Tab-separated table of C-alpha atoms in Angstrom:
chain	number	residue	atom	x	y	z
C	400	LYS	CA	-2.332	14.240	-11.354
C	401	ILE	CA	-1.711	16.068	-8.046
C	402	LEU	CA	1.760	14.586	-7.686
C	403	LYS	CA	2.607	15.318	-11.328
C	404	GLU	CA	1.853	18.999	-10.732
C	405	ARG	CA	3.910	19.049	-7.533
C	406	SER	CA	6.909	17.055	-8.680
C	407	GLY	CA	7.163	17.808	-12.370
C	408	LYS	CA	7.602	14.097	-13.017
C	409	SER	CA	5.550	12.120	-15.516
C	410	ARG	CA	2.489	10.137	-14.478
C	411	LEU	CA	4.123	6.925	-15.701
C	412	TRP	CA	7.245	7.538	-13.595
C	413	LEU	CA	5.135	8.336	-10.536
C	414	LEU	CA	2.924	5.274	-11.007
C	415	CYS	CA	5.947	2.980	-11.327
C	416	ASP	CA	7.623	4.560	-8.279
C	417	MET	CA	4.404	4.281	-6.220
C	418	LEU	CA	4.122	0.590	-7.113
C	419	ARG	CA	7.769	0.019	-6.244
C	420	CYS	CA	7.328	1.767	-2.864
C	421	ALA	CA	4.211	-0.308	-2.193
C	422	LEU	CA	6.116	-3.540	-2.795
C	423	LYS	CA	9.420	-2.552	-1.178
C	424	TYR	CA	8.287	-0.352	1.729
C	425	ASN	CA	4.620	-1.350	2.186
C	426	ALA	CA	3.664	2.246	1.418
C	427	GLY	CA	0.111	3.163	0.432
C	428	TYR	CA	-0.624	6.036	-1.945
C	429	VAL	CA	-1.402	8.336	1.004
C	430	ASP	CA	1.994	7.478	2.538
C	431	TYR	CA	3.616	8.287	-0.786
C	432	LYS	CA	1.802	11.624	-1.045
C	433	ILE	CA	2.285	12.782	2.563
C	434	ALA	CA	5.988	11.911	2.749
C	435	GLU	CA	6.542	13.131	-0.831
C	436	MET	CA	8.402	9.910	-1.523
C	437	TYR	CA	8.971	10.952	-5.132
C	438	ARG	CA	11.670	13.344	-3.877
C	439	LEU	CA	13.440	10.786	-1.671
C	440	THR	CA	16.344	8.452	-2.258
C	441	ASP	CA	15.997	4.769	-1.376
C	442	GLU	CA	17.941	5.379	1.840
C	443	GLN	CA	15.559	8.172	2.817
C	444	LYS	CA	12.503	6.073	1.932
C	445	LYS	CA	13.711	3.421	4.367
C	446	THR	CA	13.331	5.943	7.216
C	447	GLN	CA	9.581	6.495	6.696
C	448	ILE	CA	6.865	4.916	8.856
C	449	THR	CA	4.451	3.591	6.235
C	450	ARG	CA	0.996	2.193	6.893
C	451	GLY	CA	2.249	-1.371	6.752
C	452	LEU	CA	5.018	-0.704	9.262
C	453	SER	CA	2.696	1.335	11.471
C	454	ASN	CA	0.202	-1.542	11.586
C	455	THR	CA	3.004	-3.929	12.524
C	456	ILE	CA	4.160	-1.676	15.388
C	457	VAL	CA	0.640	-1.299	16.804
C	458	ARG	CA	-0.116	-5.034	16.623
C	459	ARG	CA	3.155	-5.824	18.340
C	460	MET	CA	2.946	-3.166	21.046
C	461	ASN	CA	-0.763	-3.092	21.897
C	462	ASP	CA	-2.820	-6.033	23.146
C	463	LYS	CA	-6.122	-5.752	21.270
C	464	ALA	CA	-8.019	-6.981	24.341
C	465	TYR	CA	-7.263	-3.597	25.942
C	466	TRP	CA	-8.018	-1.277	23.004
C	467	TYR	CA	-11.548	-0.650	24.291
C	468	LEU	CA	-10.141	1.267	27.280
C	469	PHE	CA	-9.097	3.978	24.830
C	470	ASP	CA	-11.572	3.526	21.976
C	471	ASP	CA	-14.668	4.015	24.150
C	472	LYS	CA	-14.563	7.647	25.248
C	473	ALA	CA	-16.647	7.157	28.397
C	474	THR	CA	-14.456	4.256	29.509
C	475	PHE	CA	-11.357	6.367	28.871
C	476	ASN	CA	-12.766	9.274	30.878
C	477	ARG	CA	-13.488	7.003	33.831
C	478	LEU	CA	-10.059	5.351	33.719
C	479	PHE	CA	-8.173	8.646	33.453
C	480	LYS	CA	-10.597	10.822	35.427
C	481	ASP	CA	-7.849	12.805	37.183
C	482	GLU	CA	-6.147	13.665	33.907
C	483	VAL	CA	-9.431	14.418	32.091
C	484	ASN	CA	-10.450	16.727	34.948
C	485	ARG	CA	-13.736	18.098	33.569
C	486	ASP	CA	-17.477	17.564	33.886
C	487	TRP	CA	-18.970	14.993	31.493
C	488	ILE	CA	-21.915	12.637	31.163
C	489	GLU	CA	-22.606	9.496	29.164
C	490	LEU	CA	-25.909	9.344	27.271
C	491	SER	CA	-26.635	5.774	28.355
C	492	ASP	CA	-30.104	4.224	28.470
C	493	GLU	CA	-29.943	4.508	32.272
C	494	LEU	CA	-29.449	8.285	32.206
C	495	SER	CA	-32.346	9.980	34.014
C	496	LEU	CA	-33.875	13.227	32.838
C	497	GLU	CA	-33.137	14.727	36.259
C	498	ASP	CA	-29.414	13.938	35.980
C	499	TRP	CA	-29.367	15.289	32.428
C	500	LYS	CA	-31.000	18.576	33.463
C	501	ALA	CA	-28.634	18.899	36.433
C	502	PHE	CA	-25.659	18.449	34.083
C	503	LEU	CA	-27.001	21.116	31.719
C	504	ASP	CA	-27.591	23.477	34.648
C	505	ARG	CA	-23.897	23.182	35.559
C	506	ASN	CA	-22.603	23.919	32.076
C	507	ASP	CA	-23.043	26.636	29.464
C	508	ASP	CA	-20.818	25.311	26.673
C	509	LEU	CA	-20.598	21.660	25.616
C	510	ILE	CA	-18.702	19.360	23.272
C	511	CYS	CA	-20.760	16.360	22.120
C	512	LYS	CA	-19.070	13.237	20.733
C	513	PRO	CA	-19.889	9.743	19.501
C	514	LEU	CA	-18.647	7.123	21.969
C	515	GLU	CA	-16.280	5.770	19.340
C	516	GLY	CA	-14.659	7.251	16.263
C	517	SER	CA	-11.674	9.299	15.178
C	518	SER	CA	-10.573	12.270	13.057
C	519	GLY	CA	-13.150	14.538	14.721
C	520	VAL	CA	-16.041	12.918	12.850
C	521	GLY	CA	-19.448	13.559	14.476
C	522	ILE	CA	-18.195	16.036	17.082
C	523	GLU	CA	-20.424	19.046	17.737
C	524	ARG	CA	-20.374	22.110	19.969
C	525	HIS	CA	-23.560	23.429	21.619
C	526	THR	CA	-24.235	26.360	23.944
C	527	LYS	CA	-26.954	26.984	26.539
C	528	GLU	CA	-29.048	29.136	24.194
C	529	GLU	CA	-29.666	26.038	22.060
C	530	TRP	CA	-31.163	23.879	24.829
C	531	ARG	CA	-32.641	26.299	27.390
C	532	GLY	CA	-36.266	25.284	28.033
C	533	ARG	CA	-36.035	22.209	25.777
C	534	GLU	CA	-33.645	19.958	27.670
C	535	GLU	CA	-35.503	16.708	26.971
C	536	ALA	CA	-35.832	17.422	23.245
C	537	PHE	CA	-32.127	18.320	23.122
C	538	LEU	CA	-31.248	14.952	24.658
C	539	GLN	CA	-33.365	13.147	22.065
C	540	GLU	CA	-31.724	15.078	19.234
C	541	LEU	CA	-28.256	14.126	20.433
C	542	ARG	CA	-29.208	10.465	20.728
C	543	GLU	CA	-30.608	10.497	17.201
C	544	LYS	CA	-27.225	11.786	16.024
C	545	LYS	CA	-25.515	8.855	17.818
C	546	ILE	CA	-23.869	11.173	20.349
C	547	GLY	CA	-22.708	9.036	23.255
C	548	ILE	CA	-20.847	11.414	25.542
C	549	VAL	CA	-21.225	15.113	26.352
C	550	GLU	CA	-18.425	17.079	28.000
C	551	GLU	CA	-17.848	20.491	29.479
C	552	ARG	CA	-15.900	22.416	26.821
C	553	VAL	CA	-12.241	22.780	27.632
C	554	ILE	CA	-11.104	26.414	27.787
C	555	GLN	CA	-7.570	26.494	26.475
C	556	HIS	CA	-4.726	28.623	27.779
C	557	PRO	CA	-4.798	32.164	26.296
C	558	LYS	CA	-1.389	31.530	24.764
C	559	MET	CA	-2.777	28.536	22.865
C	560	ALA	CA	-5.788	30.575	21.744
C	561	GLU	CA	-3.386	33.068	20.151
C	562	MET	CA	-2.625	30.404	17.558
C	563	CYS	CA	-6.264	29.614	16.706
C	564	PRO	CA	-9.206	30.603	18.946
C	565	THR	CA	-11.935	28.570	17.196
C	566	SER	CA	-10.606	25.171	18.297
C	567	VAL	CA	-8.764	23.723	21.255
C	568	ASN	CA	-5.291	23.244	19.783
C	569	THR	CA	-4.104	19.956	21.221
C	570	ILE	CA	-0.696	18.366	21.607
C	571	ARG	CA	-0.305	14.847	20.206
C	572	ILE	CA	2.241	13.121	22.477
C	573	ALA	CA	3.160	9.523	21.634
C	574	THR	CA	4.550	7.359	24.441
C	575	LEU	CA	6.320	4.090	23.710
C	576	LEU	CA	7.138	1.453	26.317
C	577	GLY	CA	9.861	-0.121	24.231
C	578	ASP	CA	12.197	-3.035	24.836
C	579	LYS	CA	15.239	-0.758	24.640
C	580	LYS	CA	13.822	2.220	26.530
C	581	GLN	CA	10.570	3.915	27.505
C	582	GLY	CA	9.551	7.490	26.854
C	583	ILE	CA	8.129	9.922	24.317
C	584	VAL	CA	8.826	9.036	20.716
C	585	TYR	CA	7.374	12.220	19.180
C	586	ALA	CA	5.164	15.237	19.860
C	587	PHE	CA	3.244	17.528	17.503
C	588	LEU	CA	0.937	20.492	17.987
C	589	ARG	CA	-2.338	20.127	16.107
C	590	ILE	CA	-3.657	23.539	15.074
C	591	GLY	CA	-7.200	24.330	13.968
C	592	ASN	CA	-7.968	26.462	10.943
C	593	GLY	CA	-11.423	27.881	11.631
C	594	LYS	CA	-13.408	24.817	12.684
C	595	VAL	CA	-14.298	23.528	16.169
C	596	MET	CA	-11.824	20.630	15.723
C	597	ASP	CA	-8.070	20.824	15.186
C	598	ASN	CA	-7.801	17.448	13.392
C	599	VAL	CA	-5.854	17.396	10.125
C	600	ASP	CA	-8.773	15.457	8.630
C	601	GLN	CA	-10.970	18.479	9.436
C	602	GLY	CA	-8.741	21.031	7.718
C	603	GLY	CA	-6.299	21.570	10.569
C	604	MET	CA	-2.518	21.517	10.447
C	605	ALA	CA	0.343	20.232	12.578
C	606	ALA	CA	3.822	21.366	13.585
C	607	ARG	CA	6.620	19.358	15.147
C	608	ILE	CA	7.553	20.079	18.794
C	609	ASP	CA	11.057	20.062	20.228
C	610	LEU	CA	10.828	17.570	23.102
C	611	GLU	CA	13.366	19.427	25.221
C	612	SER	CA	12.082	22.996	25.020
C	613	GLY	CA	8.406	22.630	24.045
C	614	THR	CA	8.824	25.048	21.119
C	615	LEU	CA	7.636	24.434	17.571
C	616	LEU	CA	10.488	23.387	15.287
C	617	THR	CA	8.780	23.471	11.918
C	618	VAL	CA	6.233	25.180	9.735
C	619	GLY	CA	2.622	24.124	10.062
C	620	ALA	CA	1.554	21.589	7.434
C	621	ASP	CA	-1.813	20.177	6.470
C	622	LYS	CA	-2.835	16.927	4.821
C	623	GLN	CA	-3.074	18.594	1.404
C	624	GLY	CA	0.612	19.496	1.530
C	625	ASN	CA	0.132	23.213	2.231
C	626	THR	CA	2.667	24.796	4.582
C	627	TYR	CA	2.377	27.845	6.829
C	628	THR	CA	5.035	29.946	8.546
C	629	GLU	CA	2.260	31.787	10.381
C	630	HIS	CA	-1.361	30.934	11.074
C	631	PRO	CA	-3.508	32.153	8.150
C	632	MET	CA	-6.274	33.463	10.456
C	633	THR	CA	-4.397	34.935	13.414
C	634	HIS	CA	-0.988	35.551	11.777
C	635	THR	CA	0.700	34.065	14.849
C	636	PRO	CA	4.206	32.865	13.903
C	637	ILE	CA	4.437	29.067	14.068
C	638	ILE	CA	8.165	28.308	14.190
C	639	GLY	CA	9.449	29.106	17.691
C	640	PHE	CA	5.978	29.210	19.287
C	641	GLN	CA	6.349	28.246	22.957
C	642	ILE	CA	3.802	25.801	24.386
C	643	PRO	CA	2.971	26.478	28.052
C	644	TYR	CA	3.063	23.587	30.533
C	645	PHE	CA	4.755	21.335	27.972
C	646	LYS	CA	6.932	19.527	30.522
C	647	GLU	CA	3.880	18.957	32.724
C	648	ALA	CA	2.028	17.557	29.704
C	649	CYS	CA	4.868	15.147	28.966
C	650	ASP	CA	5.073	14.042	32.605
C	651	MET	CA	1.315	13.421	32.663
C	652	CYS	CA	1.516	11.233	29.547
C	653	LEU	CA	4.512	9.261	30.835
C	654	LYS	CA	2.714	8.544	34.101
C	655	ALA	CA	-0.532	7.604	32.335
C	656	ALA	CA	1.349	5.237	30.002
C	657	GLN	CA	2.130	3.028	32.992
C	658	LYS	CA	-1.534	2.601	33.947
C	659	VAL	CA	-2.272	0.078	31.175
C	660	PRO	CA	1.109	-1.561	30.436
C	661	GLN	CA	-0.527	-3.867	27.894
C	662	MET	CA	-0.890	-0.753	25.714
C	663	ARG	CA	2.733	0.095	25.017
C	664	PHE	CA	2.247	2.598	22.189
C	665	VAL	CA	-0.351	5.309	22.814
C	666	ALA	CA	-0.832	8.727	21.242
C	667	TRP	CA	-2.327	11.097	23.830
C	668	ASP	CA	-4.226	14.233	22.826
C	669	VAL	CA	-3.552	16.890	25.447
C	670	ALA	CA	-5.143	20.315	25.871
C	671	ILE	CA	-3.372	23.092	27.752
C	672	THR	CA	-5.537	25.150	30.122
C	673	GLU	CA	-4.575	28.043	32.392
C	674	LYS	CA	-4.195	25.511	35.218
C	675	GLY	CA	-2.172	22.990	33.235
C	676	PRO	CA	-2.583	20.019	30.870
C	677	VAL	CA	-5.678	17.790	30.599
C	678	PHE	CA	-6.442	14.770	28.445
C	679	ILE	CA	-8.854	14.988	25.546
C	680	GLU	CA	-8.383	11.333	24.618
C	681	GLY	CA	-5.874	8.551	24.074
C	682	ASN	CA	-5.454	6.701	20.793
C	683	SER	CA	-4.937	2.941	20.755
C	684	PHE	CA	-4.041	2.974	17.049
C	685	PRO	CA	-1.996	6.155	16.528
C	686	SER	CA	-2.166	7.720	13.093
C	687	HIS	CA	1.152	7.561	11.278
C	688	ALA	CA	0.163	10.425	8.975
C	689	ILE	CA	0.842	13.446	11.217
C	690	PRO	CA	4.428	12.413	12.114
C	691	GLN	CA	5.281	11.866	8.442
C	692	PHE	CA	4.426	15.197	6.805
C	693	ALA	CA	7.287	15.961	4.421
C	694	ALA	CA	7.454	19.608	5.517
C	695	HIS	CA	8.509	18.493	8.992
C	696	PHE	CA	11.525	16.593	7.666
C	697	PRO	CA	13.188	18.804	5.036
C	698	ASP	CA	16.307	16.604	5.037
C	699	GLY	CA	14.167	13.671	3.860
C	700	VAL	CA	14.956	11.511	6.896
C	701	GLY	CA	11.687	10.303	8.434
C	702	ILE	CA	10.690	9.330	11.945
C	703	LEU	CA	11.633	5.632	11.818
C	704	PRO	CA	15.043	6.189	13.482
C	705	ARG	CA	13.261	7.579	16.551
C	706	PHE	CA	11.242	4.362	16.838
C	707	GLU	CA	14.391	2.277	16.410
C	708	ALA	CA	15.801	3.935	19.531
C	709	PHE	CA	12.935	2.292	21.476
C	710	ILE	CA	12.301	-1.003	19.680
C	711	ASP	CA	13.902	-3.263	17.073
C	712	LEU	CA	12.159	-3.103	13.688
């Protein structure tokens, strides 16, 4: 029904085309919707990274025995402590009340996360007014919510806050240690839209970044297919927006990619502070949704050719 309204095509035509794309390109219905495959020729459809192809790339590039280094947030923070570069604490069974109170004394603003998970699910923000004088009860409440790690909130660069001040607007930089070459296969800015998180699954949007200049090339687009030339809250123009410290962010990701060579395809989430880039997390199974938004590829040619420059598919 949604696609019928968008495309003007009949439900029967769309259903048949979706089934054909599923069989021929291993495309799920979300792939079909996000890439707007109903508007594409067969040659253009061949250039899309569908779920089936994405799964194949991840299985081939990433040794599953090493996924835990990225999937467990505390393990990731320990492994990449220099790049994370912020105060944090794991809510393990061994955590003493004294250490917990000392951590709270050092921080006024916290981000609380489950140890595992994606898409911003379960993430909360808390400030000192909420726990002052009730530190032990606060700890118990977080544990009951399955919070596994608590971090000092990252304060983003003022330039990044101009886009959306309610969330840390992170850069998704994907590194690929390919057989043909190694480097960055794509980069997108994830932009919040009023919530604490910038994830597209939490109502955020994304815009494609020019890898050479660090400027935004495209409109912002969300998972529902809405597009934005400027941010709806702040009215900051999106196309042409210059990301500070972008080269430093890319260099940090390229260096980090060499630390676990068994993980050859990683999507890094990077925040930009006044002092430079820091890691939020690394993703062992990068989402193929953000790089495939139709609005980012108005000519209909998807991101597959960029991958083919690194690996044979």
